[in-house]
Coordinates of C-alpha atoms in Angstrom, one line a residue:
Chain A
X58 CA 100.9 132.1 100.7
X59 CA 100.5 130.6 97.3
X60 CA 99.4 132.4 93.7
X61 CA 99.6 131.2 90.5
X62 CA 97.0 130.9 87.6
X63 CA 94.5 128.0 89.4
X64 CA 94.0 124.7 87.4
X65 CA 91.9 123.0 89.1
X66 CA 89.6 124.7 92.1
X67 CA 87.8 121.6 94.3
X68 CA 85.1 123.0 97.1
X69 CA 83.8 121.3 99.6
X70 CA 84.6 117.3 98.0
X71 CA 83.2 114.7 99.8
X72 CA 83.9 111.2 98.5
X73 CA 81.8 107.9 99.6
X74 CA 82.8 104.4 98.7
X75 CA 79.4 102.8 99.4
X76 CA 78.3 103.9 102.6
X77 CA 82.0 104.4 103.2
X78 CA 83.2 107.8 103.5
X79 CA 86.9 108.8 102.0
X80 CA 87.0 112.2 101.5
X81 CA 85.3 114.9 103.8
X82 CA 85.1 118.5 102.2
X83 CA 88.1 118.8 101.0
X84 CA 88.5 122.2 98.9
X85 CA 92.0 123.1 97.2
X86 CA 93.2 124.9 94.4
X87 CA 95.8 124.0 92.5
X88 CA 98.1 125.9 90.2
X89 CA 98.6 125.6 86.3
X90 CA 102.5 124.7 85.1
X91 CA 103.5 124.1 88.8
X92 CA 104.0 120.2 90.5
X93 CA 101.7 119.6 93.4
X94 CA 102.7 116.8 95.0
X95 CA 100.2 114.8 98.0
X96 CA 101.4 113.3 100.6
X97 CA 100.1 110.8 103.6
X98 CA 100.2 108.0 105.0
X99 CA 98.1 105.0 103.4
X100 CA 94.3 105.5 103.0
X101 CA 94.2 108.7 103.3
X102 CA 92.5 109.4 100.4
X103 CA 95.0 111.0 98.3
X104 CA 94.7 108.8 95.8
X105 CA 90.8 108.7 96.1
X106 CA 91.6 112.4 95.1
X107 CA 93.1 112.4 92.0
X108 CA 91.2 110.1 90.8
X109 CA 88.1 112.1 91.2
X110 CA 90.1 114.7 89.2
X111 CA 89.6 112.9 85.9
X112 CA 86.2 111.0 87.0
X113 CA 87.9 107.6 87.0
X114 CA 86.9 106.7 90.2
X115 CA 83.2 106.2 88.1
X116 CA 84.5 102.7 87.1
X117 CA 84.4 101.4 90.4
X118 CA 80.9 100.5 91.6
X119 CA 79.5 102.4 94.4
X120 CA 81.3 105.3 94.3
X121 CA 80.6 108.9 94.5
X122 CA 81.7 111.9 94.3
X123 CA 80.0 115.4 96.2
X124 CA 81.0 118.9 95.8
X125 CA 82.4 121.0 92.7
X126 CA 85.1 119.9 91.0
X127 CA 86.5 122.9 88.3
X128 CA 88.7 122.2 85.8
X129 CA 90.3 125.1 83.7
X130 CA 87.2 126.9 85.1
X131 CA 84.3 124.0 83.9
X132 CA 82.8 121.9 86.2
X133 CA 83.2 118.4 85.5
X134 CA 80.4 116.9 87.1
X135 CA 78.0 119.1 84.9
X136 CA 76.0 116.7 83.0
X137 CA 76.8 116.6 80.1
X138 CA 80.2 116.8 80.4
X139 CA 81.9 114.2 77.8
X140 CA 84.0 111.7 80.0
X141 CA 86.0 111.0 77.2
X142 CA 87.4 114.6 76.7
X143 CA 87.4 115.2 79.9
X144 CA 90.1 112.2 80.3
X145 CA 91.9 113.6 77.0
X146 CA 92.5 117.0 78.8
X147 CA 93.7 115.3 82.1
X148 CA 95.7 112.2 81.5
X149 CA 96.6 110.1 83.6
X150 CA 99.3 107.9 85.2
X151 CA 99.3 105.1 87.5
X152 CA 101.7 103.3 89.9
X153 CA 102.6 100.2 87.5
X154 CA 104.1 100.8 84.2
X155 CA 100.9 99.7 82.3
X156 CA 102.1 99.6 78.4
X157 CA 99.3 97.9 76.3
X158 CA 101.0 94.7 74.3
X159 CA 101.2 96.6 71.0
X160 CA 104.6 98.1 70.0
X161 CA 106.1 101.5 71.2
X162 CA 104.5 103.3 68.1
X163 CA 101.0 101.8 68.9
X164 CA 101.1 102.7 72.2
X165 CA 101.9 106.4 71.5
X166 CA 99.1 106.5 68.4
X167 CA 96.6 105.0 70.4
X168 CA 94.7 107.7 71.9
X169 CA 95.1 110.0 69.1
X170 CA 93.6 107.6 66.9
X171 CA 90.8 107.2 69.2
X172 CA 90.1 110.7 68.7
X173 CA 90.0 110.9 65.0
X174 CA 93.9 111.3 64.1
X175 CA 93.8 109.2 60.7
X176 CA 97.1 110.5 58.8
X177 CA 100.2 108.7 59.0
X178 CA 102.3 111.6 58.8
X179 CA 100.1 113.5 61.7
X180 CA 100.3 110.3 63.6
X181 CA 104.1 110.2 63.4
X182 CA 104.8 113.4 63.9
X183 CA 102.6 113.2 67.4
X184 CA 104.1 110.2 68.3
X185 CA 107.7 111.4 67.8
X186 CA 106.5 114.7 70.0
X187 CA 105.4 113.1 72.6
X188 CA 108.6 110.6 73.1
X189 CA 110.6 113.6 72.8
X190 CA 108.3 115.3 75.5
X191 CA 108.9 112.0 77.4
X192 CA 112.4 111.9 77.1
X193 CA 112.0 108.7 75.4
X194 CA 112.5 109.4 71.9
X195 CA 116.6 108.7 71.5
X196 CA 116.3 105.6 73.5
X197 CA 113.0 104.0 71.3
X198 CA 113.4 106.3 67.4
X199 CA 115.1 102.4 66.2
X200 CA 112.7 100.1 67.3
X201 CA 109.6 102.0 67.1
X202 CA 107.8 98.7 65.7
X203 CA 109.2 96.6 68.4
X204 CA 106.7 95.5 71.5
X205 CA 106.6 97.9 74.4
X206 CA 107.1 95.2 77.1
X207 CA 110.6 94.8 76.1
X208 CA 111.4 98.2 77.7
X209 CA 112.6 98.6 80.7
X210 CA 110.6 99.7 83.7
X211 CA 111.5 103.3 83.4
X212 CA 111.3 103.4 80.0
X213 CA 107.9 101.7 80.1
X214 CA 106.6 104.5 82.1
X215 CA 107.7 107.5 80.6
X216 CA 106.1 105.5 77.4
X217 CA 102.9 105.8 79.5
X218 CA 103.5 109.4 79.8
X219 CA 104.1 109.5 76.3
X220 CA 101.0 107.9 75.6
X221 CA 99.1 110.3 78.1
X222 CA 100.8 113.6 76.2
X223 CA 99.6 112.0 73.2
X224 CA 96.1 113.5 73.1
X225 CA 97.2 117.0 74.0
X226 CA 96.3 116.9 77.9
X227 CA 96.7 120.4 80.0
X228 CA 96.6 118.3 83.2
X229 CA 98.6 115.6 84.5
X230 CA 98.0 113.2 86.8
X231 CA 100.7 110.7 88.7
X232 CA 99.8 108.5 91.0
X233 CA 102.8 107.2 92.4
X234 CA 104.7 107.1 89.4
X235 CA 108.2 106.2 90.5
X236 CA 107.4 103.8 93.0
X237 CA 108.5 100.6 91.0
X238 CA 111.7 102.6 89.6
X239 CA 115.3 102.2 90.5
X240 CA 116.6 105.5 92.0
X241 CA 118.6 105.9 88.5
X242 CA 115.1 105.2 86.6
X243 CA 113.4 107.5 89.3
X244 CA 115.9 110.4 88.7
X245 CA 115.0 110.8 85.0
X246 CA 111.3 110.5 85.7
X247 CA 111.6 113.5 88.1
X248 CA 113.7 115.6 85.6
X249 CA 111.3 114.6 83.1
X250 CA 108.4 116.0 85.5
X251 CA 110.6 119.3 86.4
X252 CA 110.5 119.8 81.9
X253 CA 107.5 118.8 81.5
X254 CA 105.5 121.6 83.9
X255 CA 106.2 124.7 81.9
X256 CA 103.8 123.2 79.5
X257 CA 101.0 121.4 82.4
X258 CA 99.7 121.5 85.4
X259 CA 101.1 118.3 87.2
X260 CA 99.9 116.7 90.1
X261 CA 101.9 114.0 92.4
X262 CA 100.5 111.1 94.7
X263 CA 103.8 109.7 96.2
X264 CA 104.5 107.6 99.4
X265 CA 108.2 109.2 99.2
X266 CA 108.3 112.2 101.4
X267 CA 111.6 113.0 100.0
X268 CA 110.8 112.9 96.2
X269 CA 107.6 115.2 97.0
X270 CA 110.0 117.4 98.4
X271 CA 112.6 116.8 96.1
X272 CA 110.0 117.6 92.9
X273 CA 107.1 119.6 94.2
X274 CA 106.1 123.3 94.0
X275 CA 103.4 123.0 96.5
X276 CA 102.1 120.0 98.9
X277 CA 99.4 119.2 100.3
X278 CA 99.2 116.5 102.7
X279 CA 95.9 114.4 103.3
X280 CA 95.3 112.4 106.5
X281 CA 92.1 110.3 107.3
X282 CA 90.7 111.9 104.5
X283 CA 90.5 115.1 104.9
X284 CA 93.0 118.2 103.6
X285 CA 95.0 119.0 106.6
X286 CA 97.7 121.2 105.5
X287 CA 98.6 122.7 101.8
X288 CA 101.2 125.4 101.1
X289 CA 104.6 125.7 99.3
X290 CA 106.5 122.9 99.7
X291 CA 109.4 124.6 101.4
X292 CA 106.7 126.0 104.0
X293 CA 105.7 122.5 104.6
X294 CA 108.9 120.2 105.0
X295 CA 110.4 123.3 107.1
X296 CA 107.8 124.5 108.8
X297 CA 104.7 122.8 108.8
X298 CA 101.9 124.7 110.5
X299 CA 100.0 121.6 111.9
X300 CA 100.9 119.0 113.9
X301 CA 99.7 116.2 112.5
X302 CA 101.5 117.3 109.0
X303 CA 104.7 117.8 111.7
X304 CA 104.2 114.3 112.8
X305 CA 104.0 112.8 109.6
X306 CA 107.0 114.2 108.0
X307 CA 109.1 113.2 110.9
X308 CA 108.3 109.8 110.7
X309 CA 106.2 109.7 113.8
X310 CA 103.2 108.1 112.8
X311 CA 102.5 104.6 113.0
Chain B
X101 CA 111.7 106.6 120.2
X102 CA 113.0 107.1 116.2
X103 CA 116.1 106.1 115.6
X104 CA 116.6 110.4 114.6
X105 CA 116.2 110.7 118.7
X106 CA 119.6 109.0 119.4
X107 CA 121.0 111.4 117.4
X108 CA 119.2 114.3 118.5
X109 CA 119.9 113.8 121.8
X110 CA 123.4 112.9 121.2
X111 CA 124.1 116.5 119.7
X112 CA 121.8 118.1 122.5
X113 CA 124.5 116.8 125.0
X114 CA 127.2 117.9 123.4
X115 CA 126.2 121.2 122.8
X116 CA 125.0 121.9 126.4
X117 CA 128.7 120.4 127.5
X118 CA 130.3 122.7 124.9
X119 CA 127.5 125.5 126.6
X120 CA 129.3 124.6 130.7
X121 CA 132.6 124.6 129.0
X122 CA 132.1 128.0 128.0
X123 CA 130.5 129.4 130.8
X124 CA 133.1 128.1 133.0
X125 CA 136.1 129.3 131.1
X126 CA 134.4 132.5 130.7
X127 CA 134.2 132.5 134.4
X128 CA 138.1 131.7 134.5
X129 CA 139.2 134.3 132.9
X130 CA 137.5 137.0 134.6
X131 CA 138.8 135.5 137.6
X132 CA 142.5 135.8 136.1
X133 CA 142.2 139.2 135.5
X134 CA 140.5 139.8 138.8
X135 CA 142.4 137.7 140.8
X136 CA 145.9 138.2 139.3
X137 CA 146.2 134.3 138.3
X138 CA 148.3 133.8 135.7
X139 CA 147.2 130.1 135.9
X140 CA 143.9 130.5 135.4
X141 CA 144.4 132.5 132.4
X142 CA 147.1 130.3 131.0
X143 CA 144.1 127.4 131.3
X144 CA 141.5 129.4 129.4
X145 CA 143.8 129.4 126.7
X146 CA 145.0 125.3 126.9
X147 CA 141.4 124.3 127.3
X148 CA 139.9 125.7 123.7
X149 CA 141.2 122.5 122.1
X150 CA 138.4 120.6 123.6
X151 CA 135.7 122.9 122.2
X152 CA 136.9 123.0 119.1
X153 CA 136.9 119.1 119.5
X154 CA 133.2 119.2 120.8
X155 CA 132.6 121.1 117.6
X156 CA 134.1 118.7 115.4
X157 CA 131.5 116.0 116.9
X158 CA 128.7 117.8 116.4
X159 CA 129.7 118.8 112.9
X160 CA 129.9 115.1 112.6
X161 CA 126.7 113.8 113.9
X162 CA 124.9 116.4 112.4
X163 CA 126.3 116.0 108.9
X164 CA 125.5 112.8 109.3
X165 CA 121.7 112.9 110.3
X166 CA 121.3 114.8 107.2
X167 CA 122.4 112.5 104.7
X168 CA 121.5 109.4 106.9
X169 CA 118.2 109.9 108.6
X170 CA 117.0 112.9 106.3
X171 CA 115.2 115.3 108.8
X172 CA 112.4 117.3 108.1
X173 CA 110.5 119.7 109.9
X174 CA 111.0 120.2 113.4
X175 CA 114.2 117.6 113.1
X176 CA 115.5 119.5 110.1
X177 CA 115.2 123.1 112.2
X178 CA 117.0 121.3 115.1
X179 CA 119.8 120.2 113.2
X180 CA 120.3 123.2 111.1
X181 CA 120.0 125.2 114.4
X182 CA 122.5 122.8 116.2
X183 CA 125.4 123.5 113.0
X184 CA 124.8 127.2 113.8
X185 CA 125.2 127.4 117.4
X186 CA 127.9 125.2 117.6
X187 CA 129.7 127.8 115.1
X188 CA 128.7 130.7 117.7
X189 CA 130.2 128.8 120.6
X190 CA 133.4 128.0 118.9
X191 CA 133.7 131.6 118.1
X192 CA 132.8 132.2 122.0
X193 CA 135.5 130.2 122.8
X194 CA 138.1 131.4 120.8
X195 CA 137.1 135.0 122.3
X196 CA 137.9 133.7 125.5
X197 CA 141.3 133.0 123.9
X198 CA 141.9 136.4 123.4
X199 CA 141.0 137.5 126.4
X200 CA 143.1 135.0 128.2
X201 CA 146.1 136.3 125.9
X202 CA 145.8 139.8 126.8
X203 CA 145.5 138.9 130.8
X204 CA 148.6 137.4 130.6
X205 CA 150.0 140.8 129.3
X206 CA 149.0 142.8 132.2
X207 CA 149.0 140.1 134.6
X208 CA 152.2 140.7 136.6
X209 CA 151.3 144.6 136.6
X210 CA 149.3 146.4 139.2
X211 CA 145.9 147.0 137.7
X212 CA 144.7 150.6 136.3
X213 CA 142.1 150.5 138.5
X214 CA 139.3 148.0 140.4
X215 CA 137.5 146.4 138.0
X216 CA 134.1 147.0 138.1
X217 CA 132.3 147.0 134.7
X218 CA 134.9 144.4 133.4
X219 CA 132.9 141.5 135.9
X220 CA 129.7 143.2 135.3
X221 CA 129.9 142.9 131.6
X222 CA 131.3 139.4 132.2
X223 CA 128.6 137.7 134.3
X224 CA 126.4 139.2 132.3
X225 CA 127.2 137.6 128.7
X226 CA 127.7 134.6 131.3
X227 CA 124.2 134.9 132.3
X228 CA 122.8 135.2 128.4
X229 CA 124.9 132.5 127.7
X230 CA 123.0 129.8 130.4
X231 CA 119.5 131.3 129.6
X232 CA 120.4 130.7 125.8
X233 CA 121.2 127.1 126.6
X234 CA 118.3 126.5 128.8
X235 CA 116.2 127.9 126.5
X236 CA 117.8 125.5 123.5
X237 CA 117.5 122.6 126.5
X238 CA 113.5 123.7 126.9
X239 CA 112.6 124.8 123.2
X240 CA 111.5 128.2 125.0
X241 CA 111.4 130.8 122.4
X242 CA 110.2 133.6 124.7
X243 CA 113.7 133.1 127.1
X244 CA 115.5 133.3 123.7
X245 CA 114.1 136.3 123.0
X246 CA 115.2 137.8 126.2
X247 CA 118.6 136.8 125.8
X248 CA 118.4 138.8 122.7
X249 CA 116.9 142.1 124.3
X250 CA 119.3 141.7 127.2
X251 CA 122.7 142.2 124.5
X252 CA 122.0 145.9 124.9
X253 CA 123.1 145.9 128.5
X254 CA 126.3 144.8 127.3
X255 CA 127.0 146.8 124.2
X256 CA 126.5 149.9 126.5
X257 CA 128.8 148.6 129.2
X258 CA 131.4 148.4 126.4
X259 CA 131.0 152.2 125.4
X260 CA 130.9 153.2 129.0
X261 CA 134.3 151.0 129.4
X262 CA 136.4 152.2 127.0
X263 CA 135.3 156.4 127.6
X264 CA 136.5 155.6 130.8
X265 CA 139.6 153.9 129.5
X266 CA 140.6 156.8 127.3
X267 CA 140.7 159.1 130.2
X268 CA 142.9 156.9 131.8
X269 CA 144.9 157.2 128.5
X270 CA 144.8 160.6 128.1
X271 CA 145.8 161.2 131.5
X272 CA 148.9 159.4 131.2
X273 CA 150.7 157.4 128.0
X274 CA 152.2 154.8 130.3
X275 CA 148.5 153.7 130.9
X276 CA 148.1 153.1 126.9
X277 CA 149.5 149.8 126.7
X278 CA 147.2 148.5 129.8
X279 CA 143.9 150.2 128.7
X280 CA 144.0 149.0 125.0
X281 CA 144.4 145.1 126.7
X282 CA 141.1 146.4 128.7
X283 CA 139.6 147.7 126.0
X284 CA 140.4 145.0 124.1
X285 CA 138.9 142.3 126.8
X286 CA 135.7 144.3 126.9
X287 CA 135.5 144.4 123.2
X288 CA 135.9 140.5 123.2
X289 CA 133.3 140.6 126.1
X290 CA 131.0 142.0 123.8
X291 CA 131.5 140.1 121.2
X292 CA 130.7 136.7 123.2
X293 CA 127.4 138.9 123.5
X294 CA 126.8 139.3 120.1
X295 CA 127.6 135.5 119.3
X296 CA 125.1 134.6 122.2
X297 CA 122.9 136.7 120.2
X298 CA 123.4 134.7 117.8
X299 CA 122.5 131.6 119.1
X300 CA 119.4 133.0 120.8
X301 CA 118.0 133.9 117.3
X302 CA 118.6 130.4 116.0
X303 CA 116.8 129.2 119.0
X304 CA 114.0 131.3 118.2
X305 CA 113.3 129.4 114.6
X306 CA 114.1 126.3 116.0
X307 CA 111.4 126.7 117.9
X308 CA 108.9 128.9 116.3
X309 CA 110.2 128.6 112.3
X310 CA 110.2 132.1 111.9
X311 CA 113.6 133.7 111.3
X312 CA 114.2 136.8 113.1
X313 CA 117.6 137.5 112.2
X314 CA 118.4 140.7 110.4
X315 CA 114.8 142.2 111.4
X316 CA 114.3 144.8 114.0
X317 CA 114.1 143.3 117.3
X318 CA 111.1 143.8 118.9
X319 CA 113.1 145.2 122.3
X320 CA 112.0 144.4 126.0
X321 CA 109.0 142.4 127.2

């Protein structure tokens, strides 16, 4: 069905918020320099999902994670295991542009800083990578100095993907990246995604059905928490094997 | 009901109209040849302008569901399926052009001999054709599947027509011009076969998802 060098390998996940329970054994691989893309309808626990991939789900009180999550063949929940390099090697990106009020420059040094990076010449050089990486660097290379928040939108959050590729990550996770985007603003973020996954393994949360199947390698769609159907994209917009995947694509729940 | 089911059933209707067209012009010109009815056969051909039309509309309603209401899954197989019949029945129909065409050529003539396997071969594409429909109507991959074993039946009718046919012609010259519009009619009769093959096969993944085209058929039941 699917191949492909694995990324990340979850088994048997289960996921509480307090005594509530989000995520029931899910297991999934998922595949290095492809786009895997999850779908389904709200609280399904998609998002729940990726955030367990990084650990960031620790910041919110009460919750808990059970199962093996393996990253690049480590588990992360070892103890042990350094948060803080863990979230270096899977960055992340969330729904709202979040630039911090610094300029473009700052925003893009940050992290590397944080881990060490003193140089100026090492920092400019990474910063001027990773806007290139981002797709950002012709728009910004002038007005470097100048404060992030006067980009637009789109250009705020590929400057939060620049900031992510900053630190060297092999993993990248979106949740919902494009969902504040104009389609034009939405088109280059997907092109950007389709450059950026010869180099990482990227993984998706979106509520659009048709930019997971517009973007995507493989999808796997969540529903009431649990894993109900992952395959090739194609296999799953086509010809979904389950119902309830069937049902959701077509717009027939809810 | 989605507002994808108005269209959906919109292009259902017109394709099972297009189907009855069919069926019944295939009917009428059989009975033109049979019957002598110049008529009949002069109808067959006047009438293909309506399919073509009823092909036109589903080309439109179906273009438009793609762009407008963005189908996926089973939708998506539905519509694809529905652009891909309505090409075979177009094709069916313009076969049934030809055949009309070459009735009218022998029509005022007496005929070579009783047809027999002419009507045989005819009701049975006729018969393929409504289980093909009713199968499309149903979503029942297993009658589609029959339709598809039961094409053999008329590929061998059209072997055994024209051997017979070139007897005829090699009895006599002055039968040539007769038997090739025979062998001709039979040739389009199995052809509306193949096309009903066609749409059978279609039927199968819109139902199922699995494409059986170009594979071996699995023969029989």
């Amino acid at each position: 069905m699917m191949n492909g060098r694995v990324s990340i390998r979850v088994e048997g996940l289960n996921f509480f918020y307090g005594k509530k329970q989000a995520l029931f054994g899910v297991s999934m691989e998922i595949y290095r320099n492809q786009i895997t893309a999850l779908i389904g309808p709200s609280g399904c626990g998609k998002s729940t999902f990726l955030k367990v991939l990084n650990r960031m789900h620790e910041l919110v009180p009460g919750a808990r994670a059970e199962g093996r999550v393996m990253i690049e063949g480590a588990d992360i929940y070892n103890n042990g295991v350094d948060v803080a390099q863990l979230r270096k090697n899977v960055g992340m990106v969330f729904q709202k542009a979040n630039p911090f009020p610094k300029s473009i420059y700052d925003n893009v040094a940050f992290g590397p800083k944080l881990h060490g990076v003193r140089g100026a010449r090492d920092l400019d050089a990474i910063v001027e990578d990773s806007l290139r990486r981002a797709g950002l660097f012709d728009e910004v290379k002038d007005r470097l100095r100048e404060p992030a928040l006067g980009l637009s939108g789109g250009q705020q959050q590929r400057l939060c993907i620049a900031r992510a590729l900053a630190v060297g990550p092999k993993i990248l996770l979106l949740d919902e990246p494009a969902s504040a985007l104009d389609p034009i603003a939405t088109a280059k973020l997907e092109e950007l995604i389709q450059d950026l996954k010869s180099s990482y393994t990227i993984v998706i949360v979106t509520h659009n059905m048709q930019q997971a199947a517009r973007c995507s390698d493989s999808t796997a769609f969540f529903y009431i928490g649990r894993l109900i159907e992952y395959d090739k994209t194609e296999a799953i917009f086509v010809t979904p094997a389950k119902k309830e995947t069937e049902d959701y694509i077509t717009g027939k729940f809810g | 009901m989605r507002r994808i089911d108005e269209d959906i059933l919109e292009v259902r209707r017109l394709i099972l109209k297009m189907g009855a067209m069919i069926e019944e012009r295939l009917e009428m010109a059989l009975g033109a040849l049979v019957e002598k009815d110049e008529r009949k056969a002069q109808m067959v051909i006047e009438s293909d302008d309506k399919i073509d039309q009823l092909e036109l509309e589903i080309d439109r309603i179906s273009r438009n569901m793609i762009v407008l209401k963005q189908p996926a899954a089973k939708d998506l197989r539905f519509v694809f399926t529905a652009i891909k019949i309505t090409t075979d029945l177009e094709r069916i129909g313009d076969l049934l052009v030809n055949i009309g065409e070459r009735v009218l050529e022998i029509v005022n003539e007496p005929p070579l001999k009783p047809y027999v396997d002419l009507p045989r071969m005819a009701e049975q594409v006729r018969k393929m054709i409504r289980r093909s429909l009713d199968a499309f109507f149903e979503g029942d991959a297993v009658l589609a599947q029959s339709v598809i074993a039961d094409d053999q039946f008329v590929d061998d009718l059209n072997i055994q027509v024209f051997r017979e046919l070139l007897t005829y012609m090699m009895e006599d010259p002055k039968n040539i011009r007769k038997a090739l519009a025979l062998s001709s009619i039979a040739k389009s009769l199995e052809r509306v076969g193949d096309h009903t093959t066609n749409i059978a096969e279609m039927i199968v993944f819109m139902v199922q998802g699995k494409d059986i085209r170009h594979a071996p058929h699995e023969k029989g039941e």
